[in-house]
Short mmCIF file of C-alpha atoms and ligand atoms in Angstrom, two decimals:
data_model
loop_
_atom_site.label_atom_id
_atom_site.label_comp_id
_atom_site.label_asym_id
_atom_site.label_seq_id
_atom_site.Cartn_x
_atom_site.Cartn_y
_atom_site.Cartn_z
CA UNK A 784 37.13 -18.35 -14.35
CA UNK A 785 33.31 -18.82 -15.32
CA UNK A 786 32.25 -20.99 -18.12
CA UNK A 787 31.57 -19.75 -21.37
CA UNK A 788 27.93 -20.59 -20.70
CA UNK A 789 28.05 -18.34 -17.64
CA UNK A 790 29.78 -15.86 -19.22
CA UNK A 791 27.15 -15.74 -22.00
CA UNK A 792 24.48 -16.34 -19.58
CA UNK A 793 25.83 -13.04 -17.76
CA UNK A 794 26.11 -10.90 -20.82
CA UNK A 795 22.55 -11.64 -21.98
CA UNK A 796 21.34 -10.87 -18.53
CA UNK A 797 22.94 -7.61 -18.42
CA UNK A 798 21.98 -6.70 -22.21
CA UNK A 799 18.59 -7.52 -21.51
CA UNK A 800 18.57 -5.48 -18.54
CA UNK A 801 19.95 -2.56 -20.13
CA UNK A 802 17.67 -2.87 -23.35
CA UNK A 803 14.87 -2.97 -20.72
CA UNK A 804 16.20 0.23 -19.14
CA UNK A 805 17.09 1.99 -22.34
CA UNK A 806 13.73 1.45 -24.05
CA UNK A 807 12.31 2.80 -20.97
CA UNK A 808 14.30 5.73 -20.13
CA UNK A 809 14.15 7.17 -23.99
CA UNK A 810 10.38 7.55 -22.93
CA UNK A 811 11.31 9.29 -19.91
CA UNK A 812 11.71 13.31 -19.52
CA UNK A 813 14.59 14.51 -17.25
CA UNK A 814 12.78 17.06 -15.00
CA UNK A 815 14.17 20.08 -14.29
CA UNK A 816 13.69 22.17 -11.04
CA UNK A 817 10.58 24.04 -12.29
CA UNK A 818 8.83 21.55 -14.46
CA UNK A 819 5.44 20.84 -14.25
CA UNK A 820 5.24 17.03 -13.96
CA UNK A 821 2.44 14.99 -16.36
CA UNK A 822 1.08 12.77 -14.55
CA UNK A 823 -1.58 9.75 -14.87
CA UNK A 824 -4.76 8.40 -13.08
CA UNK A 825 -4.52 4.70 -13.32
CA UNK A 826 -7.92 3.68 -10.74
CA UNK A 827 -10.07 6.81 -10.09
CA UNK A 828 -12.29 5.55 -7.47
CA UNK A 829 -12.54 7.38 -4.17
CA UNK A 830 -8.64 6.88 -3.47
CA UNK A 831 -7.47 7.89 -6.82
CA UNK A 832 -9.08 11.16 -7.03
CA UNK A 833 -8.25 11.81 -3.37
CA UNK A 834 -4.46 11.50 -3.66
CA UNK A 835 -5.11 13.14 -7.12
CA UNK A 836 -6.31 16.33 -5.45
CA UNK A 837 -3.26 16.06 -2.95
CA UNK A 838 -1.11 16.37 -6.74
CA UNK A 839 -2.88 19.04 -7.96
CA UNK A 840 -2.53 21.13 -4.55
CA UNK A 841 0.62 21.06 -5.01
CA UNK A 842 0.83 23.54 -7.72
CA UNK A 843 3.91 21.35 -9.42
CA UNK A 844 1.30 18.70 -11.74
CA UNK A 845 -0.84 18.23 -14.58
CA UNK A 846 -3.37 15.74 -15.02
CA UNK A 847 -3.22 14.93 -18.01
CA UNK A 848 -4.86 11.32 -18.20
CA UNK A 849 -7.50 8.71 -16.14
CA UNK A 850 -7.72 5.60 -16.53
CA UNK A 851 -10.60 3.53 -15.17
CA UNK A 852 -12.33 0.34 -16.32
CA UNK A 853 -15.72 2.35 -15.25
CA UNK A 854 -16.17 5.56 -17.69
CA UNK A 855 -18.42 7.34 -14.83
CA UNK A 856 -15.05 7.64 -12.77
CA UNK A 857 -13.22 8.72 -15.31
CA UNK A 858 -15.90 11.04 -16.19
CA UNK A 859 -15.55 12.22 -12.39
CA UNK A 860 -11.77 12.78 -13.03
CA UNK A 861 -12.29 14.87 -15.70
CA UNK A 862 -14.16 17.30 -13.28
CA UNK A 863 -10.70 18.03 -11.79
CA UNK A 864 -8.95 18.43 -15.56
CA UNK A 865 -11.11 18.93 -18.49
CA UNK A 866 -8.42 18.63 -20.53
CA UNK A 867 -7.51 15.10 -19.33
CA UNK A 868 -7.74 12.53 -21.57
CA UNK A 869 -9.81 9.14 -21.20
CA UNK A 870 -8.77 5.08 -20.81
CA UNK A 871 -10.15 1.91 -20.08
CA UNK A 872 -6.82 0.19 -20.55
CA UNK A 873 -4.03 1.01 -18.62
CA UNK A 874 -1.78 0.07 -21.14
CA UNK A 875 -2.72 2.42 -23.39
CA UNK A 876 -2.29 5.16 -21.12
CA UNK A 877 1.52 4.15 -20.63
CA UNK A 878 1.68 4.88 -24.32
CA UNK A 879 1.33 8.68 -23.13
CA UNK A 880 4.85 9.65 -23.85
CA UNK A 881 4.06 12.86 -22.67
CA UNK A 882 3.29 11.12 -19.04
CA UNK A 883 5.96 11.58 -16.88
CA UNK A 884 4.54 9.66 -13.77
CA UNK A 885 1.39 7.78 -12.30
CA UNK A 886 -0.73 7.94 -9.61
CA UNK A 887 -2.10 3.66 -8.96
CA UNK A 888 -4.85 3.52 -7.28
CA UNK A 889 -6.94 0.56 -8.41
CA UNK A 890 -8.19 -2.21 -6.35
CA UNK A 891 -4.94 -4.40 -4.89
CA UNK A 892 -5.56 -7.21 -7.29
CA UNK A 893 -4.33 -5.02 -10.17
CA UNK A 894 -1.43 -3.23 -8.39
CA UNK A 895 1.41 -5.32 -9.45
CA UNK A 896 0.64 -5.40 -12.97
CA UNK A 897 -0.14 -2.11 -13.92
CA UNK A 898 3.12 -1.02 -11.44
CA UNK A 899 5.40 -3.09 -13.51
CA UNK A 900 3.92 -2.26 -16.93
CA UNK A 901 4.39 1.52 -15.79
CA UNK A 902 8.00 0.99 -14.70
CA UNK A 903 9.01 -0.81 -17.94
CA UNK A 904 7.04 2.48 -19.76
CA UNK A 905 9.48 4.66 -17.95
CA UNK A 906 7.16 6.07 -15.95
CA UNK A 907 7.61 7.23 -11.64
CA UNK A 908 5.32 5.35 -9.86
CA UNK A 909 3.20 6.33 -6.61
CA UNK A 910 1.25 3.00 -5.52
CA UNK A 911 -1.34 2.81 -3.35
CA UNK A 912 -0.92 0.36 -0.67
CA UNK A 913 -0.82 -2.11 0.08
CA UNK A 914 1.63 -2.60 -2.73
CA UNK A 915 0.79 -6.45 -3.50
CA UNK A 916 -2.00 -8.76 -3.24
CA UNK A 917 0.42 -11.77 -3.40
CA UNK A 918 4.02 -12.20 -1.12
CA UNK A 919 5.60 -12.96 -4.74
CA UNK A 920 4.43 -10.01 -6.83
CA UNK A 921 6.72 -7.81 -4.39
CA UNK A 922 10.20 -8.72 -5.59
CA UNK A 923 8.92 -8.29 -9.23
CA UNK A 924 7.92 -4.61 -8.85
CA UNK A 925 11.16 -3.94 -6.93
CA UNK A 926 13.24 -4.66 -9.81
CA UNK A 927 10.97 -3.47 -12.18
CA UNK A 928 11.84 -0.02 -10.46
CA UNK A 929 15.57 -0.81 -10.13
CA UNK A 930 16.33 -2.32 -13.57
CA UNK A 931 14.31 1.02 -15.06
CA UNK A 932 15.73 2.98 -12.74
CA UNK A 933 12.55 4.67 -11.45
CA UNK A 934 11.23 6.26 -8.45
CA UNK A 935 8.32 4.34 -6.68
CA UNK A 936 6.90 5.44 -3.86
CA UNK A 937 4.02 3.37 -1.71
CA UNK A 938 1.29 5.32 -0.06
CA UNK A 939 1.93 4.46 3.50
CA UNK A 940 1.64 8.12 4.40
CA UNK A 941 2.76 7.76 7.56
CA UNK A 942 6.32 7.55 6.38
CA UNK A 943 5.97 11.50 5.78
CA UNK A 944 4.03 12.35 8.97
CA UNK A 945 5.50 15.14 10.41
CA UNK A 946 4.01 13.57 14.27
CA UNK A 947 5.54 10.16 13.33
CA UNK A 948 8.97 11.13 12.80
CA UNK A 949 8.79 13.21 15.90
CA UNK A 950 7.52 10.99 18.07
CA UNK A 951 10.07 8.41 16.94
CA UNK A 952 13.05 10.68 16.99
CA UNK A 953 12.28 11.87 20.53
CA UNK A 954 10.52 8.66 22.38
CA UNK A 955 12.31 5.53 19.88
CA UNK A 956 15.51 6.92 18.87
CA UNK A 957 16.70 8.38 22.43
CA UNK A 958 15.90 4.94 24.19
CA UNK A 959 13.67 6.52 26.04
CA UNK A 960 11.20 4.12 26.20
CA UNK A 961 13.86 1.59 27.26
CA UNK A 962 14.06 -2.06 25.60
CA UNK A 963 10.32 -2.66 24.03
CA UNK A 964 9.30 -6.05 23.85
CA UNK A 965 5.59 -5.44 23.06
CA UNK A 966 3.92 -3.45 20.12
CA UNK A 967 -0.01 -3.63 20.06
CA UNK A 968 -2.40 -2.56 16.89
CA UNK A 969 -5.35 -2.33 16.41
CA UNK A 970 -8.24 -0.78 13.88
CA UNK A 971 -12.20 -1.54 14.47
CA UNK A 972 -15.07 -0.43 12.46
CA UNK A 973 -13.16 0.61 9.01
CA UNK A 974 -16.30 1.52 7.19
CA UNK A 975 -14.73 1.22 3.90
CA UNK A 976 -15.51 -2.89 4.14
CA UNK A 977 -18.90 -2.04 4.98
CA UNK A 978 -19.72 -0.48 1.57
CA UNK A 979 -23.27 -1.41 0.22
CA UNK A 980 -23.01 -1.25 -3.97
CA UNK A 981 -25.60 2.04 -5.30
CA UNK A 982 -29.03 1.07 -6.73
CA UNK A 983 -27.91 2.23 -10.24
CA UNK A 984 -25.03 -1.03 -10.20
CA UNK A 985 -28.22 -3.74 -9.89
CA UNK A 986 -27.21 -4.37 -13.12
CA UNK A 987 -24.07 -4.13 -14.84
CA UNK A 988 -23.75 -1.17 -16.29
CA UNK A 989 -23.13 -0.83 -20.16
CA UNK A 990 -19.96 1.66 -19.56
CA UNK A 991 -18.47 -0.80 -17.20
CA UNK A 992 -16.11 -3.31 -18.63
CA UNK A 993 -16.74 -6.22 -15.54
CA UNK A 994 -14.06 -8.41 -17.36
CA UNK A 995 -11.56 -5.94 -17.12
CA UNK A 996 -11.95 -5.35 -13.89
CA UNK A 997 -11.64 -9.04 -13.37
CA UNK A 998 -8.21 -8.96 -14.94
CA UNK A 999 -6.20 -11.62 -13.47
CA UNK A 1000 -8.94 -12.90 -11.20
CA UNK A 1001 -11.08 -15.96 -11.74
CA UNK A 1002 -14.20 -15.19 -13.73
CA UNK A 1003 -17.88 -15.22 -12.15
CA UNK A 1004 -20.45 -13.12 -13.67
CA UNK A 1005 -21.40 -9.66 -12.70
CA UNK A 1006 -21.82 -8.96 -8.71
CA UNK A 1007 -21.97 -5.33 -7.76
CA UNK A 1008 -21.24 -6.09 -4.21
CA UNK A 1009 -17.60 -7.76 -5.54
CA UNK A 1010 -17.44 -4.73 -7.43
CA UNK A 1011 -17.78 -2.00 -5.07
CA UNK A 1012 -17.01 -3.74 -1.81
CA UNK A 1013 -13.93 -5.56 -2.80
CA UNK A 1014 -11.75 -5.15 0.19
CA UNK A 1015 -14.13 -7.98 1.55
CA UNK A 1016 -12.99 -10.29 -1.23
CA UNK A 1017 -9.44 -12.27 -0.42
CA UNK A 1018 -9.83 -12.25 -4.19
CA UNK A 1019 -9.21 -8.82 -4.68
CA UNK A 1020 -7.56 -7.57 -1.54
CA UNK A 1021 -6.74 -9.23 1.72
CA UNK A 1022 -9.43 -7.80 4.38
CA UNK A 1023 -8.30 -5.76 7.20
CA UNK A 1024 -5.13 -7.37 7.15
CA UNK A 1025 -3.43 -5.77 4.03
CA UNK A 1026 -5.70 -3.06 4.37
CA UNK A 1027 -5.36 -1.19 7.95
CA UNK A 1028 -2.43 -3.46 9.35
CA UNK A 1029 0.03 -2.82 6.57
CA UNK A 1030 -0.36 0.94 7.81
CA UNK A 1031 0.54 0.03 11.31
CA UNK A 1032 2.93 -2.45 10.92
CA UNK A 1033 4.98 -0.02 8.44
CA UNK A 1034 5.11 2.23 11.24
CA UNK A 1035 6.05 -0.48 13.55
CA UNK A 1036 8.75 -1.10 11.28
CA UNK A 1037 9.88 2.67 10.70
CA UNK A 1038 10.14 2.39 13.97
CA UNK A 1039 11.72 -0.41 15.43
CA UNK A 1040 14.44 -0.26 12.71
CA UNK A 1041 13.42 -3.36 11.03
CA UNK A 1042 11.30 -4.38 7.94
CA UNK A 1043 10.54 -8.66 8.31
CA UNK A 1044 9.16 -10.92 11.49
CA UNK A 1045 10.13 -13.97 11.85
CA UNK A 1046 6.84 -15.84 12.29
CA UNK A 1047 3.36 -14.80 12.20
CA UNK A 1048 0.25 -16.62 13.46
CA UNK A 1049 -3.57 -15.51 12.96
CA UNK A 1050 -7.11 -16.43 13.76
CA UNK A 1051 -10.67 -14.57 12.86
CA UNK A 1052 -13.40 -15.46 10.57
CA UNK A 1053 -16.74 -14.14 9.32
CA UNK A 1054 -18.53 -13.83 12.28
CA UNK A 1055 -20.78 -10.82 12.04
CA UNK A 1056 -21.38 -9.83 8.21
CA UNK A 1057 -22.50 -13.32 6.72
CA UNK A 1058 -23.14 -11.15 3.07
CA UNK A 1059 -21.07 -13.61 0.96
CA UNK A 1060 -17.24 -11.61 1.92
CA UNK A 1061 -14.82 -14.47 1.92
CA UNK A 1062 -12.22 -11.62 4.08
CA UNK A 1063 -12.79 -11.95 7.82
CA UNK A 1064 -14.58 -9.38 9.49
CA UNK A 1065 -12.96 -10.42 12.66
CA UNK A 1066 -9.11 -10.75 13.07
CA UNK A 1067 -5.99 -11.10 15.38
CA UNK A 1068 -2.41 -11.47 14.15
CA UNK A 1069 0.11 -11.99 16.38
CA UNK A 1070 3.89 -11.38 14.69
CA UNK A 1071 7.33 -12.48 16.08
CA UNK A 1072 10.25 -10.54 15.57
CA UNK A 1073 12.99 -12.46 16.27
CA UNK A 1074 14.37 -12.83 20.29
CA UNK A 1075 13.60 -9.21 20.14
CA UNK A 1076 9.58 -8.37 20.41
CA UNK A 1077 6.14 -9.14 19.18
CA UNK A 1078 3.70 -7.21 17.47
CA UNK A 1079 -0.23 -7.91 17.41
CA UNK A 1080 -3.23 -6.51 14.98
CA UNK A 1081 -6.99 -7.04 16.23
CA UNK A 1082 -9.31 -5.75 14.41
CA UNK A 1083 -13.25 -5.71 13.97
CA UNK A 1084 -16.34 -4.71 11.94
CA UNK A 1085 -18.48 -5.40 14.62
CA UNK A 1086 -20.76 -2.12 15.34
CA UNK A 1087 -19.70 -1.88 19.14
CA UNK A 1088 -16.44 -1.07 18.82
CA UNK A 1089 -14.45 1.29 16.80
CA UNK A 1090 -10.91 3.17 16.72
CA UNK A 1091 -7.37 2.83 15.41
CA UNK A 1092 -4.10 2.69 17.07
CA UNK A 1093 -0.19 1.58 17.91
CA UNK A 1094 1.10 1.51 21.61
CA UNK A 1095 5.33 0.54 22.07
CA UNK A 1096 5.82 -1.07 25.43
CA UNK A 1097 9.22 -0.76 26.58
CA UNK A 1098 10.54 -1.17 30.03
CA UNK A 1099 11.01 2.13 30.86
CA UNK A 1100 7.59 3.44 29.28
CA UNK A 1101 4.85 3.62 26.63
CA UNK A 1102 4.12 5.53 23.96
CA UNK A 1103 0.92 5.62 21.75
CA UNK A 1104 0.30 7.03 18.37
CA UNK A 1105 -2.56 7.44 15.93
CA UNK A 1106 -3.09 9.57 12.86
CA UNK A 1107 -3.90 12.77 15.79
CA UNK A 1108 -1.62 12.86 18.11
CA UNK A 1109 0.67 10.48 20.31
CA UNK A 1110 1.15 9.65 23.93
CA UNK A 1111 3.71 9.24 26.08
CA UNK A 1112 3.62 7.47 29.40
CA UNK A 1113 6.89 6.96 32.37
CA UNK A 1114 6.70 3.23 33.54
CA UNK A 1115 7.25 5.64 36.83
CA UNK A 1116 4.42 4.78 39.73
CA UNK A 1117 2.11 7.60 38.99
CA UNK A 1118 3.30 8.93 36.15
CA UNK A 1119 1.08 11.54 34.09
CA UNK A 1120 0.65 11.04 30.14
CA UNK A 1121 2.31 13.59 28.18
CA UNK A 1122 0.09 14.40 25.36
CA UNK A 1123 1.36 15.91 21.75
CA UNK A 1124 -1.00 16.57 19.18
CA UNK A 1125 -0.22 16.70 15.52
CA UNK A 1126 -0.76 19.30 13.47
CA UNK A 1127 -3.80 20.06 11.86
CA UNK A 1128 -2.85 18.49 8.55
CA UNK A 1129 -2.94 15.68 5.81
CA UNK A 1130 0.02 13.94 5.77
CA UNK A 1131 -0.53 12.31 2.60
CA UNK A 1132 0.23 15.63 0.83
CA UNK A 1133 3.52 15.51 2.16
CA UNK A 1134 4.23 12.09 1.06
CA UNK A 1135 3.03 13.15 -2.59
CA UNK A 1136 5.65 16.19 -2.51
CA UNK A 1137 8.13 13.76 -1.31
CA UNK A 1138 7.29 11.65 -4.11
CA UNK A 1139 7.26 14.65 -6.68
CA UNK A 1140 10.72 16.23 -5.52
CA UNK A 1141 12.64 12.51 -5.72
CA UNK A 1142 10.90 12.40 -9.28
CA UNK A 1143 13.66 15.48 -9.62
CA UNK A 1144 16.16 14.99 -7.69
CA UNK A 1145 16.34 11.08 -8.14
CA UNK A 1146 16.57 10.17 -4.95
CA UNK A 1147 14.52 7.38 -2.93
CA UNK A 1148 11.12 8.57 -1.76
CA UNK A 1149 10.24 8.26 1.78
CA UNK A 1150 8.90 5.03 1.08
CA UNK A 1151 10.47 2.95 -1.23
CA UNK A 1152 9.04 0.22 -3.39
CA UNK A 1153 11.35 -1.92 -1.14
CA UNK A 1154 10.10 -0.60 2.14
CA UNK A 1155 6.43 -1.26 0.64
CA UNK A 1156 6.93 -4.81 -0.50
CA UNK A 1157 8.28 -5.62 2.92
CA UNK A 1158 5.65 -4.41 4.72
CA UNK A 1159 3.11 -6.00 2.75
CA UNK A 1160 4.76 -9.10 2.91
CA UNK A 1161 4.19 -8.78 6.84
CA UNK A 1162 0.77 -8.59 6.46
CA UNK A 1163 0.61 -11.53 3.75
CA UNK A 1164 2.18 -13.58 6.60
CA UNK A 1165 -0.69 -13.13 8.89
CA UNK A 1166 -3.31 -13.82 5.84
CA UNK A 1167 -1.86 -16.80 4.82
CA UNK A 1168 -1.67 -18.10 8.53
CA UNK A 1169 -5.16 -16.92 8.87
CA UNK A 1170 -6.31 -18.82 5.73
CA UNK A 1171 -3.92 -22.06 6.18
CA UNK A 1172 -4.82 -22.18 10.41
CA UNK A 1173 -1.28 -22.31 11.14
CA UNK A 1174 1.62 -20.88 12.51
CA UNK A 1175 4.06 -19.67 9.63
CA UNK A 1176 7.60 -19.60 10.34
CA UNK A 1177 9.30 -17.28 8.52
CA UNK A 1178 13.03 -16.42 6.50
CA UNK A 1179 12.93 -13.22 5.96
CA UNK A 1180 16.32 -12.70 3.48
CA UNK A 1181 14.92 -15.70 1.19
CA UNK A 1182 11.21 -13.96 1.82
CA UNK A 1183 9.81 -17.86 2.07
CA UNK A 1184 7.99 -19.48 4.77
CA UNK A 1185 10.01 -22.61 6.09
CA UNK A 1186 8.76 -26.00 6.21
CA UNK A 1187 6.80 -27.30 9.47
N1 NAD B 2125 -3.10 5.07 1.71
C1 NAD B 2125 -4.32 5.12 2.18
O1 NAD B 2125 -4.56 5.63 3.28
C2 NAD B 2125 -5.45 4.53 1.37
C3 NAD B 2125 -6.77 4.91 1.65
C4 NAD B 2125 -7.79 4.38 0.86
C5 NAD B 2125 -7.49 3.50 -0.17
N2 NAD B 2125 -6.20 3.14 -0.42
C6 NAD B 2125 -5.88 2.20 -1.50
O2 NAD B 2125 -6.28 2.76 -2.74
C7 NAD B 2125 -6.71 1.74 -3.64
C8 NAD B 2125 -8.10 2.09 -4.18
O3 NAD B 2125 -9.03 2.13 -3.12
P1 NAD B 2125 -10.46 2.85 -3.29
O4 NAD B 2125 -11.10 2.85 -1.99
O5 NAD B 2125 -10.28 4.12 -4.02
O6 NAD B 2125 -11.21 1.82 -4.25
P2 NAD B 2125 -12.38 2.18 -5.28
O7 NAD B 2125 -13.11 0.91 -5.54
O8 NAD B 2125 -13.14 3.36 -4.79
O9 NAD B 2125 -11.59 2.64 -6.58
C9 NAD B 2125 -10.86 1.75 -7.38
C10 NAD B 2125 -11.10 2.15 -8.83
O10 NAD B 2125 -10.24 1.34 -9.64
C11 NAD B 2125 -10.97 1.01 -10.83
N3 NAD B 2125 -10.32 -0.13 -11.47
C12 NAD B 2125 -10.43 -1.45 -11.20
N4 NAD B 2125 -9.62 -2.17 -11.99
C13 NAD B 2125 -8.99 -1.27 -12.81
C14 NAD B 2125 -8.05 -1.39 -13.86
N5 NAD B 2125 -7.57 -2.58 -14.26
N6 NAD B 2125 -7.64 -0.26 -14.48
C15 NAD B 2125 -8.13 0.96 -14.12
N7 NAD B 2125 -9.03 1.13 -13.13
C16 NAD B 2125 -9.45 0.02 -12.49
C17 NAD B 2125 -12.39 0.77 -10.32
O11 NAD B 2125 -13.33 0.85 -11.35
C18 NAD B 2125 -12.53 1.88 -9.29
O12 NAD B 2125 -13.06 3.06 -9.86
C19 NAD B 2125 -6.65 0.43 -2.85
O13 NAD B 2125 -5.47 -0.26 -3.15
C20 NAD B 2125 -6.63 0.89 -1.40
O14 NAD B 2125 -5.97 -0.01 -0.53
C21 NAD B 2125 -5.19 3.67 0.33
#
């Protein structure tokens, strides 16, 4: 029999819990079939009013606010809904009770808090990858979502790709490719952490709030380089690495039927871009996945060499996929690739219905909070090895790394 402590313990848990979920869930409108859903603009940079424009396709959304700790982009949202109101804090936004979901697309240093503070509002959540900044931030968000009992997807896209889940169910799923021990990555010349701040950010601007955008970061006065290029920042996101890789190694995963290696290893550094980034510009991560196969990410911002792609090696053949088309090659002596090409489309609007129907229906989105956390965390494992210049080993149930 527990204890009375436990017992008491126990009973506060679960009355906290449900007083979390209650006060969120009397803010939160049960959708109906045809509703139009409300929806937010929390980051409204270049991603933000990209997905954004994906929502409004769709025929099925409002905008109704933007958010943005720099009024010119909220100014730029407005462009795509007058009526939209304005915030510089996020938190304000969530008072919206008229919001029914949000679209998070800030920088990655800001993803976990404004995610959880949108959950606990009672708002559906569609994150922009990748979902953390920090291993540890990733189990917070995923309870956040279950304890409100919210849909959250993650925007790795690839999830709803039409071409992925072909190629997967006809090369992976069959066996034909036999018993894969091998999956390469790679993604060179990503110009987005190559982007030089405008002229008219030489000095901070007076509708800019710098400390805000700061948020949990460490101050240092105004740089408009940190500002506008912060993917090369391990401050503010985590290089390449979380970047591109958490894209392929998601579909590595989606694949291979797994979410967690085992170890991970990494070496790079700032070879070619000495501009003051403290991300690598050069990278390899190699990833262990139990006795079962390895997976590898290179990836480069020097000029020569550019491209983005996954290739399965299995003993009976390869296949190769990128955001096009994919590939398939017999292990056969003189076998001929056999060439698919996608279709002609943006798969990202197909993740953003998938995201808007489960925000009806209830179910889990193509990919889950839980699916994103764990594929971050895979990419955190190569960072951290990359920054500590070690070899992590790695449990992936506890989600720690073990000691040496
Ligand atoms: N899924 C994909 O294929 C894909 C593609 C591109 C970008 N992304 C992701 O989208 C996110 C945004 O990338 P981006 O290229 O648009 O960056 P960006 O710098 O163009 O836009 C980010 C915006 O967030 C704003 N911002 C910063 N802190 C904020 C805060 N606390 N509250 C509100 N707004 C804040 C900035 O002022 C800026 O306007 C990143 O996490 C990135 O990884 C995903």
């Amino acid at each position: 029999m527990p204890s009375q402590t436990h017992a008491r313990r126990a009973f506060l848990r679960s009355a906290g819990q449900a007083a979390i979920a209650w006060s969120a869930l009397s803010y939160s409108r049960i959708l109906g079939a045809n509703d139009k859903i409300n929806m937010g603009l929390i980051g409204a940079g270049e991603r933000g009013r990209g997905v954004m424009g994906n929502f409004l396709k769709t025929g099925d959304t409002n905008l109704v606010a933007a958010c943005d700790v720099y009024a010119e982009m909220i100014d730029r949202a407005q462009k795509m809904a007058p009526g939209a109101k304005g915030f510089k804090d996020h938190r304000q936004l969530l008072e919206e009770k008229g919001i029914d979901a949000v679209l998070i697309a800030t920088p990655d240093h800001w993803h976990s808090t404004v995610a959880i503070d949108a959950l606990n509002a009672g708002k559906d959540v569609y994150v922009e990858k990748p979902l953390t900044l920090r291993m540890e931030e990733g189990p917070l968000i995923v309870k956040a979502a279950r304890v409100n009992n919210r849909v959250c997807q993650v925007g790795l896209q690839q999830r709803s790709g039409a071409h992925y889940i072909e190629a997967k169910k006809k090369y992976i799923d069959e066996g034909v490719l036999g018993k894969i021990s091998l999956v390469r990555t790679w993604w060179h010349g990503n110009g987005y952490h190559l982007r030089k701040a405008p002229p008219s950010l030489a000095t901070l601007p007076s509708n800019l709030d710098w400390a805000r955008f700061l948020g949990p970061v460490k101050w240092r006065d105004w740089d408009p380089q940190q500002f506008w290029n912060w993917r090369a920042y391990l401050d503010f996101g985590g290089g390449q690495v979380t970047d591109l890789m958490t894209h392929w190694i998601d579909v590595v995963h989606m694949f291979m039927g797994t979410d967690s290696p085992t170890s991970g290893v990494a070496a790079g550094g700032v070879y070619c871009y000495k501009d003051g980034r403290t991300a690598p510009d050069t990278i390899n991560v190699l990833l262990e996945y139990g006795n079962e196969f390895t997976a590898t990410f290179e990836a480069t911002l020097a000029p020569g060499i550019r491209g983005e792609g996954i290739e399965f090696c299995g003993t009976k053949g390869k296949l190769y996929i990128d955001r096009r088309r994919y590939e398939y090659t017999s292990a056969e002596r003189g076998a001929k690739p056999v060439e698919v090409m996608g279709p002609n489309y943006d798969f990202t609007l197909d993740h953003v219905k998938n995201f808007l129907e489960c925000c009806k229906t209830r179910q889990r989105p193509n990919c889950d909070v839980y699916t994103g956390h764990r594929s971050a965390m895979a990419s955190h494992l190569g960072n951290i090895s990359y920054v500590q210049k070690r070899r992590l080993n790695f449990d992936p149930l506890r989600e720690e790394i073990l000691p040496l």
